[in-house]
């Protein structure tokens, strides 16, 4: 527009305006103004097929970011995605566990539908991923990072052009020297730090010359247990007041059966490592953003950042995840796509789920969302803050041997959360999330609770029916106990 | 050593170690409900220290008491094994209603369940050494061997078992265990 205006200037100021000239000038200005309102979108984003980058962190809980109010973790690059995009402040996972949640991101389905119900149940390669559908639509695709769905090695994923992952330690990987399987070939990675190593591959993929749009699925091992930051960040939070919740203490991690989930060190030590490891993810996200800036493709690229589940750091006296409390099920979800989002920096309060990712990506790419996907596209929420979100959703967890946490079915609404446990191993729970956001008072046995729980139980059963819910005791290979919650 | 009553040489050390464990774990669980932070932290730190002593070092104390109260070697093994077995049973009770009977029994091989009794035997092995040294000095009885066959075998066996389970911070054993689980149950 500036260029058009400057071209007009001499004509405007060098001679006296006649009526025709004035009309021409106004017409040109109108075209320039109209163009100005249209051009940014056209220049910044192909409305049909933008590039897509999905970055998935492990165990990164929703409030471990500076933009979500963490007292000391600084995440400027992730904050940038939020500030230039949309921060979903009520994003959740339908199962708070690595493998089921990851499969849900890929397939847009609940765990009971895609079949990866625990960390030990294998991926069924008949499952359709959004990567496969994007490939069919002309995208070049790459899956880089943690796969962590058991089976005999890594699957031959349909629709994935480059598949770089790891199988060490049951697919969990390790922070240092983690061997990778690069398009089927094993590679030692001596001296490499996993988050940086995976980002190197991601940048290499982004830089590749191509004529088609690309989709990068970058799935980190960080910030999962082990909590090992790179050497230069190892001590950044050594002297920080951790501000852990009041019911937390140093020994939470080594008491109350938490050894079964792998905690063998004091809470404070683990949490410092966790926070520093979050910073390392942020640094690597920064490298990707810088590369996109350098290549001048950042505005034609949808950037999505999420965590695969939350994490307890002493809330309710708990450590790890799996349970249906907020700290476990809430995740960070940030989406930057200036081509679509006209009010950057917005926080969206609608309840959104990990199963919404696949339909969202397909929708943004202009690909038809298949009927078997159970999530909803977030495109309308990205476009407008006035869109209604879902009213309720189903949370499910299946027992994961050898962890002493029963199967869970729960329904969460904006106001309440109702939780049932397998075989009533634990008492039913009902929380008023508006008056008790920390879920400290189980009101199930109160008068209000009795009234509310009837409706919520009905809603839970409706959601189970709608989603084709089944309860699995040992993965899909064994008998289904559909009445496990009704005993 | 003069053989004291069954109550004093066997029951007392078992009850002492087990009671310290259960009292301290109850105190610890209670502590997080205390709103006063200073009191919460004091109780949680103190109770956690006693949990640690009862779980990891209980056999050192139990065996020493039993030894000097005249318990036989077999009785001392019992004194050292009962508290961790009670603890394991308590931990296992939190699995009831979640897994099948087969999986429940397979849990017995989990290093948290089987590892703590093994560690107790290791502690007993070490405790035997100093108990025997002290006994030799106190009584002047040169027939008391510091490294008798029984306690040496116990020490070697428990040391090997604990090393195997803790190798690579326990990851190696865990993944072997889970591979076996997958083969048997999935």
XYZ file of C-alpha atoms in Angstrom:
673
model
C 0.000 0.000 0.000
C 2.848 2.377 0.853
C 4.347 1.722 -2.537
C 1.065 2.529 -4.313
C 0.662 5.729 -2.289
C 4.187 6.900 -3.072
C 3.611 6.211 -6.759
C 0.492 8.367 -6.575
C 2.177 11.234 -4.770
C 3.811 12.968 -7.740
C 0.574 12.946 -9.697
C -1.320 14.362 -6.758
C 1.093 17.110 -5.817
C 2.612 18.172 -9.143
C -0.455 19.497 -10.859
C -3.814 20.916 -10.100
C -6.497 18.305 -9.708
C -9.286 18.117 -12.198
C -12.487 16.160 -11.439
C -11.361 13.133 -13.447
C -7.969 13.107 -11.720
C -9.629 13.403 -8.356
C -11.853 10.419 -9.129
C -8.849 8.444 -10.337
C -6.967 9.304 -7.175
C -9.864 8.318 -4.930
C -10.345 5.104 -6.920
C -6.673 4.221 -6.639
C -6.693 4.990 -2.934
C -9.770 2.823 -2.464
C -8.083 -0.049 -4.306
C -5.009 0.471 -2.184
C -7.033 0.458 1.033
C -9.051 -2.584 -0.010
C -5.884 -4.331 -1.078
C -4.341 -3.444 2.224
C -7.095 -5.162 4.126
C -6.838 -8.251 1.977
C -3.159 -8.446 1.226
C -1.767 -9.314 4.650
C -3.788 -12.506 4.720
C -2.913 -13.429 1.203
C 0.753 -12.692 1.649
C 1.042 -14.241 5.055
C -0.886 -17.441 4.663
C -2.181 -19.718 2.026
C -5.723 -20.238 3.294
C -5.817 -23.739 1.842
C -2.548 -25.442 2.643
C -0.326 -23.795 5.230
C 2.745 -25.554 6.593
C 2.067 -27.231 9.911
C 4.413 -27.718 12.843
C 3.143 -29.588 15.862
C 5.485 -29.684 18.844
C 4.525 -32.102 21.601
C 6.265 -32.062 24.962
C 6.036 -34.847 27.498
C 4.505 -34.206 30.920
C 4.598 -30.445 30.394
C 1.822 -29.238 32.607
C -0.295 -26.280 31.598
C 1.042 -23.754 34.114
C 4.746 -24.459 33.654
C 5.123 -21.536 31.260
C 5.731 -17.881 31.979
C 2.682 -16.928 29.887
C 0.452 -19.097 32.082
C 1.763 -17.500 35.239
C 4.567 -19.736 36.491
C 6.409 -17.898 39.266
C 9.926 -18.358 37.894
C 10.146 -20.495 34.739
C 10.936 -18.194 31.805
C 9.744 -19.380 28.401
C 10.029 -16.400 26.014
C 9.717 -18.426 22.818
C 6.632 -20.335 23.897
C 5.244 -17.051 25.179
C 5.787 -15.638 21.705
C 3.558 -18.356 20.219
C 0.893 -17.447 22.773
C 1.298 -13.697 22.281
C 1.068 -13.984 18.525
C -1.595 -16.667 18.581
C -4.163 -18.188 20.889
C -3.532 -19.665 24.324
C -6.112 -22.330 25.165
C -6.419 -21.998 28.903
C -8.805 -24.935 29.283
C -7.046 -27.605 27.253
C -7.213 -31.195 28.498
C -6.233 -34.722 27.649
C -8.827 -37.482 27.545
C -6.322 -39.875 29.144
C -3.478 -38.539 31.232
C -0.794 -40.958 30.173
C 1.913 -40.742 27.497
C 1.054 -43.452 24.979
C -2.765 -43.174 24.974
C -2.582 -39.386 24.806
C -0.053 -39.429 21.976
C -2.204 -41.823 19.992
C -5.188 -39.529 20.626
C -3.299 -36.544 19.229
C -2.464 -38.537 16.116
C -5.851 -40.121 15.505
C -8.347 -37.655 16.975
C -9.843 -40.537 18.946
C -10.329 -41.604 22.546
C -7.990 -44.294 23.850
C -10.790 -46.860 23.931
C -11.247 -46.223 20.202
C -7.649 -46.217 18.923
C -6.745 -49.066 21.275
C -3.556 -47.703 22.864
C -5.147 -47.775 26.289
C -1.947 -48.007 28.338
C 1.798 -47.634 27.830
C 1.949 -51.380 27.175
C -0.758 -51.852 24.573
C 0.555 -51.805 21.030
C -0.309 -49.339 18.325
C -2.709 -50.802 15.766
C -1.424 -49.745 12.377
C -4.932 -49.809 10.980
C -5.428 -46.536 12.848
C -5.551 -43.553 10.525
C -3.422 -40.571 11.528
C -3.756 -36.989 10.381
C -0.279 -37.345 8.880
C -1.567 -40.003 6.518
C -4.465 -37.817 5.450
C -2.207 -34.796 4.975
C 0.118 -36.872 2.834
C -2.804 -37.800 0.606
C -3.594 -34.088 0.354
C -0.115 -33.332 -0.978
C 1.885 -32.585 2.164
C 5.427 -33.703 2.841
C 5.381 -35.174 6.330
C 7.848 -35.994 9.083
C 7.476 -37.593 12.476
C 10.488 -36.751 14.597
C 10.815 -37.813 18.203
C 9.091 -39.888 20.806
C 6.745 -42.552 19.470
C 6.461 -44.652 22.633
C 3.737 -46.998 21.568
C 4.831 -50.567 22.029
C 4.899 -53.215 19.385
C 7.712 -54.970 17.588
C 9.988 -51.979 17.053
C 8.614 -48.965 15.267
C 5.630 -49.300 12.936
C 5.705 -48.521 9.249
C 3.544 -45.437 9.532
C 1.519 -44.727 6.448
C 1.823 -41.229 5.068
C 5.039 -40.381 6.896
C 7.946 -39.485 4.620
C 10.546 -39.240 7.381
C 10.281 -41.171 10.616
C 12.930 -40.521 13.235
C 12.355 -41.984 16.662
C 13.851 -44.085 19.436
C 13.114 -47.401 21.093
C 15.472 -47.260 24.074
C 13.919 -47.986 27.473
C 10.606 -49.148 26.119
C 10.394 -46.138 23.806
C 10.853 -43.601 26.608
C 14.332 -42.750 25.387
C 17.057 -41.119 27.457
C 18.219 -37.522 27.643
C 21.834 -38.086 26.651
C 23.302 -40.339 23.960
C 19.887 -41.645 22.942
C 20.222 -43.898 19.890
C 17.805 -42.944 17.127
C 16.149 -44.954 14.385
C 16.381 -42.674 11.353
C 14.091 -43.850 8.574
C 14.679 -47.438 9.674
C 18.425 -47.169 10.283
C 19.809 -47.191 13.810
C 22.204 -44.402 14.679
C 24.334 -43.892 17.782
C 24.065 -40.331 19.047
C 27.097 -40.032 21.299
C 27.384 -36.699 23.037
C 23.956 -35.535 21.849
C 21.270 -34.068 24.061
C 17.955 -35.452 22.892
C 15.868 -32.240 22.695
C 18.568 -30.469 20.714
C 19.248 -33.493 18.544
C 15.595 -33.870 17.571
C 15.357 -30.132 16.898
C 18.392 -30.372 14.588
C 16.512 -32.967 12.541
C 13.364 -30.839 12.619
C 15.234 -27.788 11.305
C 16.864 -29.874 8.617
C 13.405 -31.006 7.520
C 12.028 -27.446 7.554
C 14.973 -26.170 5.505
C 14.537 -28.755 2.785
C 13.669 -27.316 -0.634
C 10.221 -28.424 -1.704
C 7.261 -27.457 -3.825
C 4.616 -28.763 -1.476
C 3.578 -27.693 2.026
C 4.979 -29.679 4.925
C 3.771 -31.068 8.206
C 6.286 -31.638 10.964
C 5.319 -33.651 14.043
C 8.064 -32.989 16.584
C 7.580 -35.057 19.662
C 9.999 -34.562 22.534
C 11.135 -36.876 25.285
C 11.443 -33.809 27.491
C 10.173 -32.966 30.034
C 9.470 -36.525 31.142
C 10.904 -38.176 34.269
C 14.622 -38.194 34.409
C 14.198 -34.405 34.196
C 17.732 -33.910 32.904
C 18.317 -30.470 31.447
C 21.275 -29.792 29.149
C 24.504 -28.979 30.970
C 24.298 -25.204 30.535
C 20.881 -25.124 32.248
C 21.599 -27.666 34.955
C 21.937 -25.203 37.811
C 19.700 -22.315 36.727
C 17.088 -22.973 39.400
C 19.359 -24.281 42.162
C 18.692 -21.346 44.446
C 15.147 -20.506 43.475
C 12.273 -20.710 45.953
C 10.251 -23.433 44.241
C 6.879 -22.241 45.529
C 5.466 -25.748 45.500
C 1.892 -26.115 46.758
C 1.466 -26.006 50.550
C 0.467 -29.674 50.800
C 3.631 -30.687 48.963
C 6.916 -31.545 50.610
C 10.311 -32.947 49.771
C 9.340 -36.551 50.411
C 6.125 -36.778 48.361
C 7.995 -38.507 45.585
C 9.340 -41.348 47.710
C 6.229 -42.082 49.739
C 2.643 -43.151 49.077
C 3.611 -45.808 46.500
C 5.186 -43.247 44.192
C 8.140 -45.549 43.706
C 5.919 -47.477 41.336
C 5.908 -44.538 38.946
C 9.650 -44.236 39.062
C 10.275 -41.490 41.569
C 13.423 -42.302 43.505
C 14.562 -38.852 44.504
C 13.288 -35.980 46.646
C 10.583 -33.730 45.208
C 12.667 -30.547 45.261
C 15.509 -32.135 43.346
C 13.150 -33.529 40.702
C 11.177 -30.307 40.362
C 14.291 -28.180 39.817
C 15.323 -30.542 37.038
C 11.825 -30.419 35.561
C 11.767 -26.625 35.448
C 15.210 -26.385 33.873
C 14.199 -29.013 31.298
C 11.138 -26.924 30.384
C 13.519 -24.039 29.673
C 15.546 -26.277 27.368
C 12.400 -27.092 25.373
C 11.719 -23.379 25.116
C 15.225 -22.745 23.819
C 14.771 -25.348 21.118
C 11.349 -23.985 20.155
C 13.139 -20.648 19.809
C 15.530 -22.185 17.278
C 12.599 -23.386 15.203
C 10.879 -20.003 15.318
C 14.135 -18.290 14.324
C 14.503 -20.636 11.362
C 10.945 -19.925 10.231
C 11.640 -16.189 10.582
C 14.835 -16.529 8.553
C 13.047 -18.424 5.813
C 10.191 -15.910 5.902
C 7.606 -18.679 6.132
C 6.498 -18.151 9.719
C 3.209 -16.537 8.782
C 2.347 -19.305 6.381
C 2.954 -21.920 9.043
C 0.568 -23.136 11.695
C 2.595 -23.617 14.872
C 1.021 -25.705 17.590
C 2.565 -26.485 20.951
C 1.061 -28.915 23.457
C 1.897 -31.244 26.315
C 0.797 -34.885 26.324
C -0.529 -34.683 29.897
C -0.072 -32.725 33.094
C 1.863 -33.635 36.221
C 1.373 -33.489 39.972
C 4.010 -31.768 42.027
C 2.619 -32.501 45.442
C -0.971 -31.343 44.945
C -3.275 -33.764 46.829
C -0.019 -35.278 48.143
C 0.497 -36.760 44.691
C 3.281 -37.105 42.185
C 3.074 -38.172 38.509
C -0.233 -38.042 36.568
C -3.015 -40.500 35.494
C -5.658 -39.356 37.986
C -8.498 -37.110 36.863
C -7.543 -34.047 38.919
C -6.808 -30.798 37.091
C -3.028 -30.836 37.555
C -2.899 -34.159 35.744
C -5.337 -33.589 32.889
C -4.704 -29.970 31.916
C -2.132 -29.277 29.246
C -0.567 -26.256 27.623
C -1.978 -25.673 24.141
C -0.782 -22.760 22.037
C -1.641 -22.182 18.390
C -0.123 -19.490 16.217
C -1.577 -18.942 12.776
C -1.825 -15.283 11.834
C -3.579 -16.193 8.597
C -6.625 -17.141 10.588
C -6.379 -15.537 13.975
C -7.073 -11.820 13.866
C -6.720 -11.062 17.570
C -3.304 -12.399 18.577
C -2.587 -12.833 22.257
C -6.100 -14.017 23.030
C -6.787 -16.602 25.719
C -9.549 -18.990 24.735
C -11.563 -20.304 27.660
C -13.508 -23.012 25.820
C -12.788 -26.593 26.913
C -10.684 -28.240 24.218
C -9.120 -31.694 24.084
C -6.126 -33.539 22.689
C -8.490 -35.386 20.335
C -9.264 -31.989 18.750
C -5.765 -31.661 17.328
C -6.131 -34.005 14.350
C -9.444 -32.545 13.108
C -8.081 -29.026 13.630
C -4.982 -29.665 11.551
C -7.000 -31.321 8.795
C -9.496 -28.480 8.819
C -6.729 -25.872 8.584
C -5.196 -27.794 5.704
C -8.517 -27.933 3.903
C -8.748 -31.706 4.251
C -12.078 -33.350 5.036
C -12.192 -34.606 8.618
C -13.100 -38.308 8.609
C -16.128 -39.422 10.602
C -14.128 -41.718 12.890
C -12.328 -38.759 14.426
C -14.050 -37.917 17.704
C -12.589 -34.488 18.313
C -13.782 -31.144 17.020
C -11.892 -28.681 14.865
C -10.640 -25.660 16.794
C -10.677 -23.513 13.657
C -13.839 -21.645 14.712
C -12.283 -20.818 18.101
C -9.104 -19.647 16.388
C -11.173 -17.336 14.227
C -13.447 -15.936 16.883
C -13.656 -15.630 20.629
C -17.438 -15.776 20.486
C -17.722 -19.466 19.648
C -19.294 -21.807 22.195
C -17.115 -24.647 23.366
C -18.172 -28.156 24.385
C -20.332 -28.432 27.488
C -18.840 -31.645 28.860
C -16.368 -34.354 28.002
C -15.313 -37.831 29.050
C -12.066 -38.570 30.857
C -10.872 -42.174 30.905
C -7.957 -44.033 32.382
C -7.230 -47.727 32.226
C -5.118 -49.571 34.775
C -1.454 -49.652 33.818
C 0.420 -52.533 35.359
C 2.183 -52.263 37.801
C 0.773 -48.954 39.039
C -1.755 -49.030 41.904
C -4.183 -46.642 40.233
C -7.557 -48.083 39.215
C -9.453 -47.481 36.007
C -11.175 -44.093 35.984
C -14.167 -42.682 34.169
C -15.037 -39.050 34.747
C -17.053 -36.269 33.276
C -15.874 -32.675 33.368
C -18.117 -29.717 32.710
C -17.268 -26.047 33.103
C -18.678 -26.190 36.597
C -18.280 -29.731 37.936
C -16.185 -32.848 37.780
C -17.593 -36.257 38.647
C -15.190 -39.192 39.010
C -15.819 -42.941 39.264
C -13.211 -45.589 39.969
C -12.953 -49.165 38.783
C -14.749 -51.566 41.127
C -15.267 -48.639 43.524
C -11.693 -49.141 44.692
C -11.867 -45.487 45.703
C -14.917 -43.487 46.687
C -16.734 -41.561 43.978
C -15.781 -37.910 43.814
C -17.582 -34.745 42.857
C -15.969 -31.334 42.793
C -17.442 -27.901 42.280
C -14.719 -26.440 40.079
C -15.984 -22.894 40.399
C -15.909 -22.704 44.181
C -13.178 -25.316 44.662
C -10.775 -25.181 41.696
C -8.091 -27.083 43.618
C -10.538 -29.991 44.117
C -9.979 -30.237 47.847
C -13.560 -30.841 48.936
C -15.322 -33.911 47.639
C -18.998 -32.947 47.780
C -20.323 -36.285 46.537
C -21.940 -37.139 49.875
C -23.463 -33.708 50.464
C -27.062 -32.803 49.578
C -25.872 -30.667 46.675
C -23.568 -33.466 45.603
C -26.329 -36.047 45.596
C -28.486 -33.844 43.405
C -25.698 -32.952 41.010
C -24.174 -36.390 40.762
C -27.395 -37.885 39.390
C -27.267 -35.573 36.365
C -23.543 -35.922 35.979
C -23.763 -39.700 36.138
C -26.347 -39.536 33.361
C -24.065 -37.274 31.361
C -21.157 -39.654 31.907
C -23.212 -42.567 30.631
C -24.348 -40.495 27.642
C -20.758 -39.624 26.761
C -19.714 -43.253 27.134
C -22.455 -44.313 24.763
C -21.726 -41.534 22.304
C -18.016 -42.376 22.137
C -18.437 -46.169 22.123
C -16.731 -46.535 25.480
C -15.327 -49.872 26.613
C -13.309 -50.614 29.712
C -10.081 -52.506 29.120
C -8.311 -54.399 31.836
C -5.160 -55.438 30.008
C -5.113 -53.732 26.676
C -7.271 -54.781 23.779
C -6.267 -58.401 23.774
C -8.288 -59.431 26.798
C -11.844 -59.413 27.954
C -13.756 -56.199 28.205
C -15.333 -55.429 31.554
C -17.886 -52.872 30.585
C -19.592 -52.905 33.976
C -16.458 -52.272 36.036
C -17.816 -48.956 37.292
C -21.316 -50.121 38.072
C -20.558 -52.633 40.778
C 24.108 -64.968 74.081
C 21.583 -65.844 76.713
C 18.370 -66.898 75.071
C 15.580 -64.601 76.205
C 11.850 -65.226 75.871
C 10.272 -65.534 72.411
C 8.452 -62.280 73.060
C 11.670 -60.394 73.792
C 13.942 -61.977 71.197
C 11.522 -62.319 68.237
C 8.223 -60.505 68.686
C 9.639 -57.285 70.158
C 12.066 -56.409 67.329
C 9.453 -57.311 64.706
C 6.785 -55.153 66.348
C 9.217 -52.297 66.952
C 10.312 -51.975 63.317
C 6.787 -52.524 61.960
C 5.266 -50.044 64.390
C 7.833 -47.362 63.573
C 6.924 -47.815 59.924
C 3.162 -47.597 60.337
C 3.208 -44.772 62.882
C 5.598 -42.694 60.799
C 3.706 -43.303 57.572
C 0.429 -42.297 59.253
C 2.058 -39.162 60.629
C 3.488 -38.364 57.241
C 0.129 -38.735 55.492
C -1.502 -36.609 58.168
C 1.136 -33.867 57.899
C -0.018 -32.549 54.515
C -3.371 -31.607 56.011
C -1.703 -29.302 58.544
C -2.133 -25.715 57.437
C 0.712 -24.331 59.509
C 3.627 -24.734 57.083
C 6.351 -24.887 59.710
C 4.554 -27.648 61.598
C 3.707 -29.453 58.367
C 7.344 -29.465 57.274
C 8.670 -30.442 60.690
C 6.349 -33.430 60.927
C 6.810 -34.465 57.320
C 10.619 -34.338 57.552
C 10.702 -36.171 60.883
C 8.220 -38.850 59.842
C 9.955 -39.314 56.478
C 13.227 -39.887 58.322
C 11.593 -42.599 60.434
C 9.997 -44.161 57.346
C 13.451 -44.303 55.775
C 14.928 -45.903 58.880
C 12.123 -48.458 59.144
C 12.154 -49.394 55.460
C 15.845 -49.434 54.703
C 17.591 -49.870 58.019
C 14.961 -51.727 60.039
C 16.789 -55.028 59.733
C 19.991 -53.509 61.094
C 18.196 -52.643 64.325
C 15.917 -55.675 64.398
C 18.738 -58.131 63.866
C 20.991 -56.466 66.427
C 18.276 -56.643 69.082
C 17.406 -60.244 68.228
C 21.074 -61.301 68.139
C 21.867 -60.002 71.599
C 18.672 -61.495 72.992
C 19.785 -64.938 71.938
C 17.700 -65.507 68.792
C 18.937 -68.294 66.550
C 20.055 -67.554 62.991
C 16.700 -68.763 61.614
C 14.830 -66.607 64.115
C 16.922 -63.599 63.148
C 16.098 -64.144 59.489
C 12.455 -64.160 60.538
C 12.888 -60.940 62.531
C 14.468 -59.255 59.536
C 11.984 -60.526 56.963
C 8.628 -60.105 58.689
C 8.539 -56.262 58.788
C 9.357 -55.839 55.075
C 6.915 -58.612 54.196
C 4.177 -56.888 56.203
C 5.082 -53.665 54.430
C 4.979 -55.391 51.042
C 1.584 -56.869 51.908
C 0.382 -53.392 52.858
C 1.614 -51.995 49.549
C 0.062 -54.907 47.662
C -3.288 -54.226 49.295
C -3.511 -51.027 47.239
C -3.627 -53.195 44.100
C -6.679 -55.187 45.144
C -9.574 -54.775 42.741
C -7.434 -53.378 39.959
C -5.625 -56.343 38.467
C -6.340 -60.018 37.861
C -5.164 -62.710 40.281
C -2.360 -63.677 37.896
C -1.104 -60.109 37.634
C -1.431 -59.691 41.385
C 0.877 -62.648 41.998
C 3.241 -61.410 39.310
C 3.581 -58.236 41.377
C 5.500 -60.273 43.944
C 8.451 -60.187 41.538
C 8.363 -56.403 41.239
C 11.568 -54.995 42.669
C 9.694 -52.761 45.074
C 7.906 -55.784 46.513
C 10.742 -58.300 46.468
C 13.564 -55.767 46.660
C 12.821 -54.482 50.136
C 12.993 -57.931 51.800
C 16.202 -58.556 49.846
C 17.622 -55.290 51.111
C 16.575 -56.281 54.625
C 18.600 -59.489 54.261
C 21.553 -57.420 53.085
C 21.227 -55.228 56.170
C 21.022 -58.353 58.287
C 24.212 -59.628 56.651
C 26.060 -56.443 57.612
C 24.517 -56.392 61.054
C 25.669 -59.974 61.637
C 29.271 -58.873 61.110
C 29.311 -56.283 63.849
C 27.097 -58.322 66.156
C 29.546 -61.226 65.901
C 32.575 -58.972 66.424
C 30.986 -57.440 69.518
C 29.902 -60.853 70.797
C 33.418 -62.253 70.382
C 34.882 -59.321 72.290
C 32.238 -59.339 74.989
C 32.223 -63.073 75.679
C 35.730 -63.956 74.609
C 34.209 -66.921 72.793
C 36.581 -67.514 69.857
C 34.200 -70.088 68.385
C 31.954 -67.267 67.196
C 32.974 -66.742 63.587
C 32.573 -63.277 62.096
C 32.148 -64.803 58.644
C 30.338 -68.055 59.282
C 28.987 -69.941 56.282
C 25.357 -68.969 56.992
C 25.793 -65.227 57.271
C 28.422 -65.068 54.521
C 26.083 -66.874 52.111
C 23.255 -64.587 53.180
C 25.411 -61.528 52.588
C 26.582 -62.700 49.164
C 23.106 -63.750 48.037
C 21.374 -60.547 49.155
C 24.177 -58.380 47.803
C 23.891 -60.082 44.392
C 20.075 -59.776 44.390
C 20.085 -56.109 45.393
C 22.813 -55.245 42.875
C 20.856 -57.008 40.130
C 17.677 -55.136 40.996
C 19.318 -51.734 41.360
C 21.612 -52.037 38.346
C 21.241 -49.005 36.033
C 19.131 -47.378 38.765
C 16.707 -50.282 38.568
C 15.852 -49.696 34.898
C 17.408 -52.942 33.642
C 15.443 -55.107 36.067
C 12.269 -53.108 35.463
C 12.349 -53.536 31.698
C 13.144 -57.253 32.037
C 10.212 -57.539 34.416
C 7.903 -55.673 32.067
C 9.037 -57.719 29.061
C 8.131 -60.839 30.994
C 4.811 -59.263 31.959
C 4.015 -58.528 28.319
C 4.854 -62.097 27.317
C 2.734 -63.581 30.082
C -0.293 -61.303 30.138
C -0.668 -59.271 26.949
